[in-house]
mmCIF file of C-alpha atoms in Angstrom:
data_model
loop_
_atom_site.group_PDB
_atom_site.id
_atom_site.type_symbol
_atom_site.label_atom_id
_atom_site.label_comp_id
_atom_site.label_asym_id
_atom_site.label_seq_id
_atom_site.Cartn_x
_atom_site.Cartn_y
_atom_site.Cartn_z
ATOM 1 C CA UNK L 1 1.001 43.373 15.818
ATOM 2 C CA UNK L 2 3.202 40.359 16.386
ATOM 3 C CA UNK L 3 1.862 37.771 18.764
ATOM 4 C CA UNK L 4 3.501 36.054 21.706
ATOM 5 C CA UNK L 5 6.598 34.144 20.691
ATOM 6 C CA UNK L 6 8.198 31.263 22.533
ATOM 7 C CA UNK L 7 11.527 29.601 21.987
ATOM 8 C CA UNK L 8 12.440 26.903 21.497
ATOM 9 C CA UNK L 9 9.326 25.220 20.144
ATOM 10 C CA UNK L 10 10.553 21.719 20.895
ATOM 11 C CA UNK L 11 13.065 20.429 23.399
ATOM 12 C CA UNK L 12 14.268 17.003 24.476
ATOM 13 C CA UNK L 13 16.133 16.720 27.762
ATOM 14 C CA UNK L 14 17.340 13.958 30.026
ATOM 15 C CA UNK L 15 16.235 13.419 33.627
ATOM 16 C CA UNK L 16 18.301 15.483 36.024
ATOM 17 C CA UNK L 17 19.161 18.189 33.526
ATOM 18 C CA UNK L 18 17.845 21.715 33.654
ATOM 19 C CA UNK L 19 16.092 23.729 30.968
ATOM 20 C CA UNK L 20 15.353 27.373 30.224
ATOM 21 C CA UNK L 21 12.401 28.459 28.114
ATOM 22 C CA UNK L 22 11.916 31.937 26.703
ATOM 23 C CA UNK L 23 8.851 34.066 26.029
ATOM 24 C CA UNK L 24 8.503 37.406 24.269
ATOM 25 C CA UNK L 25 5.135 39.051 24.953
ATOM 26 C CA UNK L 26 3.047 41.142 22.610
ATOM 27 C CA UNK L 27 4.533 44.599 22.216
ATOM 28 C CA UNK L 28 3.244 46.846 24.981
ATOM 29 C CA UNK L 29 2.180 43.976 27.224
ATOM 30 C CA UNK L 30 3.917 44.024 30.571
ATOM 31 C CA UNK L 31 2.474 40.946 32.244
ATOM 32 C CA UNK L 32 3.597 37.427 31.428
ATOM 33 C CA UNK L 33 2.095 34.244 32.830
ATOM 34 C CA UNK L 34 3.353 30.702 32.441
ATOM 35 C CA UNK L 35 1.263 27.535 32.289
ATOM 36 C CA UNK L 36 1.965 23.827 32.079
ATOM 37 C CA UNK L 37 -0.381 21.752 29.915
ATOM 38 C CA UNK L 38 -0.557 17.959 30.145
ATOM 39 C CA UNK L 39 -3.237 15.534 28.936
ATOM 40 C CA UNK L 40 -4.033 14.436 32.485
ATOM 41 C CA UNK L 41 -4.027 17.743 34.350
ATOM 42 C CA UNK L 42 -4.915 20.192 31.614
ATOM 43 C CA UNK L 43 -3.658 23.758 31.857
ATOM 44 C CA UNK L 44 -2.126 24.623 35.210
ATOM 45 C CA UNK L 45 -0.894 28.028 36.301
ATOM 46 C CA UNK L 46 2.802 28.268 37.125
ATOM 47 C CA UNK L 47 3.471 31.945 37.836
ATOM 48 C CA UNK L 48 2.862 35.497 36.701
ATOM 49 C CA UNK L 49 5.377 38.311 36.281
ATOM 50 C CA UNK L 50 4.734 42.005 35.996
ATOM 51 C CA UNK L 51 7.364 44.729 35.947
ATOM 52 C CA UNK L 52 10.107 42.192 36.638
ATOM 53 C CA UNK L 53 8.355 41.015 39.822
ATOM 54 C CA UNK L 54 6.637 37.715 40.449
ATOM 55 C CA UNK L 55 3.086 38.537 41.453
ATOM 56 C CA UNK L 56 1.533 35.116 41.800
ATOM 57 C CA UNK L 57 2.685 31.530 41.931
ATOM 58 C CA UNK L 58 0.831 28.275 41.407
ATOM 59 C CA UNK L 59 1.292 25.006 43.259
ATOM 60 C CA UNK L 60 4.506 23.799 41.686
ATOM 61 C CA UNK L 61 7.750 22.782 43.401
ATOM 62 C CA UNK L 62 10.661 25.159 43.738
ATOM 63 C CA UNK L 63 12.382 23.485 40.792
ATOM 64 C CA UNK L 64 10.204 25.705 38.643
ATOM 65 C CA UNK L 65 11.325 29.311 38.601
ATOM 66 C CA UNK L 66 11.123 32.290 36.344
ATOM 67 C CA UNK L 67 12.131 35.847 35.802
ATOM 68 C CA UNK L 68 11.195 38.837 33.742
ATOM 69 C CA UNK L 69 13.463 41.384 32.150
ATOM 70 C CA UNK L 70 13.038 45.113 31.798
ATOM 71 C CA UNK L 71 11.799 44.673 28.210
ATOM 72 C CA UNK L 72 9.029 42.356 29.567
ATOM 73 C CA UNK L 73 10.555 39.261 28.033
ATOM 74 C CA UNK L 74 10.403 36.326 30.403
ATOM 75 C CA UNK L 75 12.208 33.083 30.995
ATOM 76 C CA UNK L 76 11.256 30.080 33.016
ATOM 77 C CA UNK L 77 13.688 27.524 34.322
ATOM 78 C CA UNK L 78 13.141 23.968 35.433
ATOM 79 C CA UNK L 79 15.978 22.339 37.327
ATOM 80 C CA UNK L 80 16.569 18.654 38.019
ATOM 81 C CA UNK L 81 14.105 17.559 35.368
ATOM 82 C CA UNK L 82 11.776 14.641 36.061
ATOM 83 C CA UNK L 83 9.880 12.486 33.591
ATOM 84 C CA UNK L 84 6.644 14.071 34.806
ATOM 85 C CA UNK L 85 7.829 17.467 33.644
ATOM 86 C CA UNK L 86 7.178 16.445 30.058
ATOM 87 C CA UNK L 87 4.488 18.853 28.913
ATOM 88 C CA UNK L 88 3.572 21.777 26.730
ATOM 89 C CA UNK L 89 4.689 24.986 28.438
ATOM 90 C CA UNK L 90 2.629 27.973 27.471
ATOM 91 C CA UNK L 91 3.331 31.616 27.971
ATOM 92 C CA UNK L 92 0.563 34.219 27.940
ATOM 93 C CA UNK L 93 0.830 37.985 27.908
ATOM 94 C CA UNK L 94 -1.571 40.727 28.894
ATOM 95 C CA UNK L 95 -1.345 44.511 29.122
ATOM 96 C CA UNK L 96 -1.292 44.625 32.913
ATOM 97 C CA UNK L 97 -1.231 42.460 36.016
ATOM 98 C CA UNK L 98 -4.060 39.984 36.420
ATOM 99 C CA UNK L 99 -5.635 41.576 33.359
ATOM 100 C CA UNK L 100 -8.792 39.945 32.152
ATOM 101 C CA UNK L 101 -7.633 38.744 28.753
ATOM 102 C CA UNK L 102 -4.485 36.762 28.179
ATOM 103 C CA UNK L 103 -2.981 35.987 24.791
ATOM 104 C CA UNK L 104 -1.081 32.765 24.465
ATOM 105 C CA UNK L 105 2.019 31.819 22.559
ATOM 106 C CA UNK L 106 2.375 28.547 20.620
ATOM 107 C CA UNK L 107 4.127 26.851 23.509
ATOM 108 C CA UNK L 108 7.318 24.878 24.011
ATOM 109 C CA UNK L 109 6.957 21.100 23.894
ATOM 110 C CA UNK L 110 9.358 19.654 26.476
ATOM 111 C CA UNK L 111 10.078 15.945 26.479
ATOM 112 C CA UNK L 112 12.102 14.487 29.344
ATOM 113 C CA UNK L 113 13.642 11.069 28.751
ATOM 114 C CA UNK B 1 -10.525 25.281 46.025
ATOM 115 C CA UNK B 2 -11.625 26.678 42.671
ATOM 116 C CA UNK B 3 -12.999 24.056 40.312
ATOM 117 C CA UNK B 4 -13.939 24.172 36.650
ATOM 118 C CA UNK B 5 -15.624 21.196 34.992
ATOM 119 C CA UNK B 6 -16.296 20.964 31.286
ATOM 120 C CA UNK B 7 -18.675 18.546 29.601
ATOM 121 C CA UNK B 8 -18.762 16.580 27.506
ATOM 122 C CA UNK B 9 -15.092 15.631 27.242
ATOM 123 C CA UNK B 10 -15.549 14.987 23.545
ATOM 124 C CA UNK B 11 -18.317 15.798 21.093
ATOM 125 C CA UNK B 12 -18.685 14.678 17.522
ATOM 126 C CA UNK B 13 -21.112 16.574 15.289
ATOM 127 C CA UNK B 14 -22.143 16.512 11.676
ATOM 128 C CA UNK B 15 -21.680 19.728 9.748
ATOM 129 C CA UNK B 16 -24.721 21.919 10.423
ATOM 130 C CA UNK B 17 -25.728 20.056 13.594
ATOM 131 C CA UNK B 18 -25.977 22.654 16.390
ATOM 132 C CA UNK B 19 -25.039 21.834 19.979
ATOM 133 C CA UNK B 20 -23.767 23.269 23.257
ATOM 134 C CA UNK B 21 -20.711 22.809 25.439
ATOM 135 C CA UNK B 22 -20.975 23.208 29.189
ATOM 136 C CA UNK B 23 -18.627 24.746 31.742
ATOM 137 C CA UNK B 24 -19.634 24.564 35.396
ATOM 138 C CA UNK B 25 -17.571 26.263 38.073
ATOM 139 C CA UNK B 26 -17.143 26.609 41.793
ATOM 140 C CA UNK B 27 -15.103 29.649 42.732
ATOM 141 C CA UNK B 28 -15.249 32.413 45.257
ATOM 142 C CA UNK B 29 -14.948 35.944 44.017
ATOM 143 C CA UNK B 30 -15.471 35.300 40.313
ATOM 144 C CA UNK B 31 -14.040 38.129 38.269
ATOM 145 C CA UNK B 32 -14.643 36.745 34.816
ATOM 146 C CA UNK B 33 -15.154 33.621 32.738
ATOM 147 C CA UNK B 34 -13.213 33.044 29.548
ATOM 148 C CA UNK B 35 -13.586 30.791 26.546
ATOM 149 C CA UNK B 36 -10.594 29.781 24.462
ATOM 150 C CA UNK B 37 -10.176 27.641 21.388
ATOM 151 C CA UNK B 38 -7.087 25.467 21.029
ATOM 152 C CA UNK B 39 -5.988 23.775 17.832
ATOM 153 C CA UNK B 40 -3.539 20.856 17.953
ATOM 154 C CA UNK B 41 0.039 21.992 18.493
ATOM 155 C CA UNK B 42 -0.968 25.590 19.161
ATOM 156 C CA UNK B 43 -1.607 27.807 22.146
ATOM 157 C CA UNK B 44 -5.159 28.699 23.200
ATOM 158 C CA UNK B 45 -6.844 31.432 21.184
ATOM 159 C CA UNK B 46 -9.013 33.880 23.108
ATOM 160 C CA UNK B 47 -12.714 33.851 22.180
ATOM 161 C CA UNK B 48 -14.886 35.524 24.825
ATOM 162 C CA UNK B 49 -14.962 37.067 28.269
ATOM 163 C CA UNK B 50 -18.141 37.049 30.361
ATOM 164 C CA UNK B 51 -18.334 39.041 33.564
ATOM 165 C CA UNK B 52 -21.809 38.665 35.044
ATOM 166 C CA UNK B 53 -24.763 36.308 35.054
ATOM 167 C CA UNK B 54 -27.092 36.911 32.129
ATOM 168 C CA UNK B 55 -24.363 38.192 29.870
ATOM 169 C CA UNK B 56 -24.075 36.848 26.323
ATOM 170 C CA UNK B 57 -21.381 37.249 23.669
ATOM 171 C CA UNK B 58 -21.460 36.170 20.012
ATOM 172 C CA UNK B 59 -18.837 35.613 17.355
ATOM 173 C CA UNK B 60 -19.743 34.059 14.036
ATOM 174 C CA UNK B 61 -21.277 30.648 14.814
ATOM 175 C CA UNK B 62 -20.398 30.791 18.517
ATOM 176 C CA UNK B 63 -22.447 32.234 21.356
ATOM 177 C CA UNK B 64 -21.381 32.178 24.998
ATOM 178 C CA UNK B 65 -23.750 32.618 27.928
ATOM 179 C CA UNK B 66 -23.189 32.836 31.681
ATOM 180 C CA UNK B 67 -25.239 31.975 34.761
ATOM 181 C CA UNK B 68 -24.174 32.024 38.411
ATOM 182 C CA UNK B 69 -22.929 28.458 38.248
ATOM 183 C CA UNK B 70 -22.163 27.649 34.636
ATOM 184 C CA UNK B 71 -21.495 28.869 31.149
ATOM 185 C CA UNK B 72 -22.557 27.467 27.806
ATOM 186 C CA UNK B 73 -20.857 27.744 24.462
ATOM 187 C CA UNK B 74 -23.508 27.305 21.780
ATOM 188 C CA UNK B 75 -22.329 26.322 18.319
ATOM 189 C CA UNK B 76 -24.830 26.988 15.555
ATOM 190 C CA UNK B 77 -24.543 25.159 12.232
ATOM 191 C CA UNK B 78 -20.904 24.182 12.837
ATOM 192 C CA UNK B 79 -18.400 23.678 10.043
ATOM 193 C CA UNK B 80 -15.387 21.324 9.969
ATOM 194 C CA UNK B 81 -13.084 24.279 10.657
ATOM 195 C CA UNK B 82 -14.757 24.670 14.060
ATOM 196 C CA UNK B 83 -13.115 21.406 15.105
ATOM 197 C CA UNK B 84 -10.833 22.139 18.059
ATOM 198 C CA UNK B 85 -10.594 21.834 21.821
ATOM 199 C CA UNK B 86 -12.640 24.482 23.585
ATOM 200 C CA UNK B 87 -11.342 25.569 26.970
ATOM 201 C CA UNK B 88 -13.181 27.383 29.701
ATOM 202 C CA UNK B 89 -11.341 29.325 32.407
ATOM 203 C CA UNK B 90 -12.462 31.315 35.413
ATOM 204 C CA UNK B 91 -10.607 34.216 36.920
ATOM 205 C CA UNK B 92 -10.868 34.595 40.672
ATOM 206 C CA UNK B 93 -8.911 36.101 43.515
ATOM 207 C CA UNK B 94 -6.015 34.254 45.062
ATOM 208 C CA UNK B 95 -7.265 35.511 48.394
ATOM 209 C CA UNK B 96 -10.701 36.694 49.363
ATOM 210 C CA UNK B 97 -10.917 40.391 48.666
ATOM 211 C CA UNK B 98 -7.419 40.457 47.230
ATOM 212 C CA UNK B 99 -6.361 42.104 44.004
ATOM 213 C CA UNK B 100 -4.282 39.232 42.657
ATOM 214 C CA UNK B 101 -6.188 36.993 40.304
ATOM 215 C CA UNK B 102 -5.523 33.620 38.802
ATOM 216 C CA UNK B 103 -6.963 31.697 35.896
ATOM 217 C CA UNK B 104 -8.246 28.192 36.547
ATOM 218 C CA UNK B 105 -8.878 26.149 33.425
ATOM 219 C CA UNK B 106 -11.189 23.260 32.772
ATOM 220 C CA UNK B 107 -9.813 20.274 30.879
ATOM 221 C CA UNK B 108 -11.638 21.189 27.715
ATOM 222 C CA UNK B 109 -14.114 19.716 25.247
ATOM 223 C CA UNK B 110 -12.702 18.196 22.091
ATOM 224 C CA UNK B 111 -15.122 19.090 19.303
ATOM 225 C CA UNK B 112 -14.999 17.259 15.984
ATOM 226 C CA UNK B 113 -17.232 18.401 13.143
ATOM 227 C CA UNK B 114 -17.546 15.954 10.268
ATOM 228 C CA UNK B 115 -18.337 17.188 6.736
#
């Protein structure tokens, strides 16, 4: 079974721009969660989608948004990028909402200059 | 607020030298505790889930245990390929008694095993 895939793997953007990251979950998994990982803060929960609906949201500003499509693929968008948004963005999939075990993709490394 | 603290931050072992990593937590409504392994440049890889105090899980040289306040990841006779960052996460309700859960991660322990 193919694992979670994320595209692109690396991205360099300029302050003020916006960015869209994509995540394809494991086949059959309907829940997708997004995390931000930085050396200082570690892994922090952004939001979770299930059946095209956002179920939960972490403590991030409204510049961070996401959506899920009918095929369970998900995208997250960050608008008006700031230097502090530089991080590894990880997507995790699980069979159902708030399911115990989540399987992570390789992440997208975003650098904001 | 849910808190997960891992110690030590970094651990250097010689091949074959057994040790333990600690994960202490403060959460309300714990649903489960998870251990992940993360290699540089990769996403976390799921290792174990523990649900209740007293539970133990084993996989090769790794053994995870859980009490009411902390979890240990014991590494027996480690090999260089065990070198990685080990992450602990707890799953708890967003709201007391609610059915929406979130994962809160610790900052990890960077394990280096020298040959």
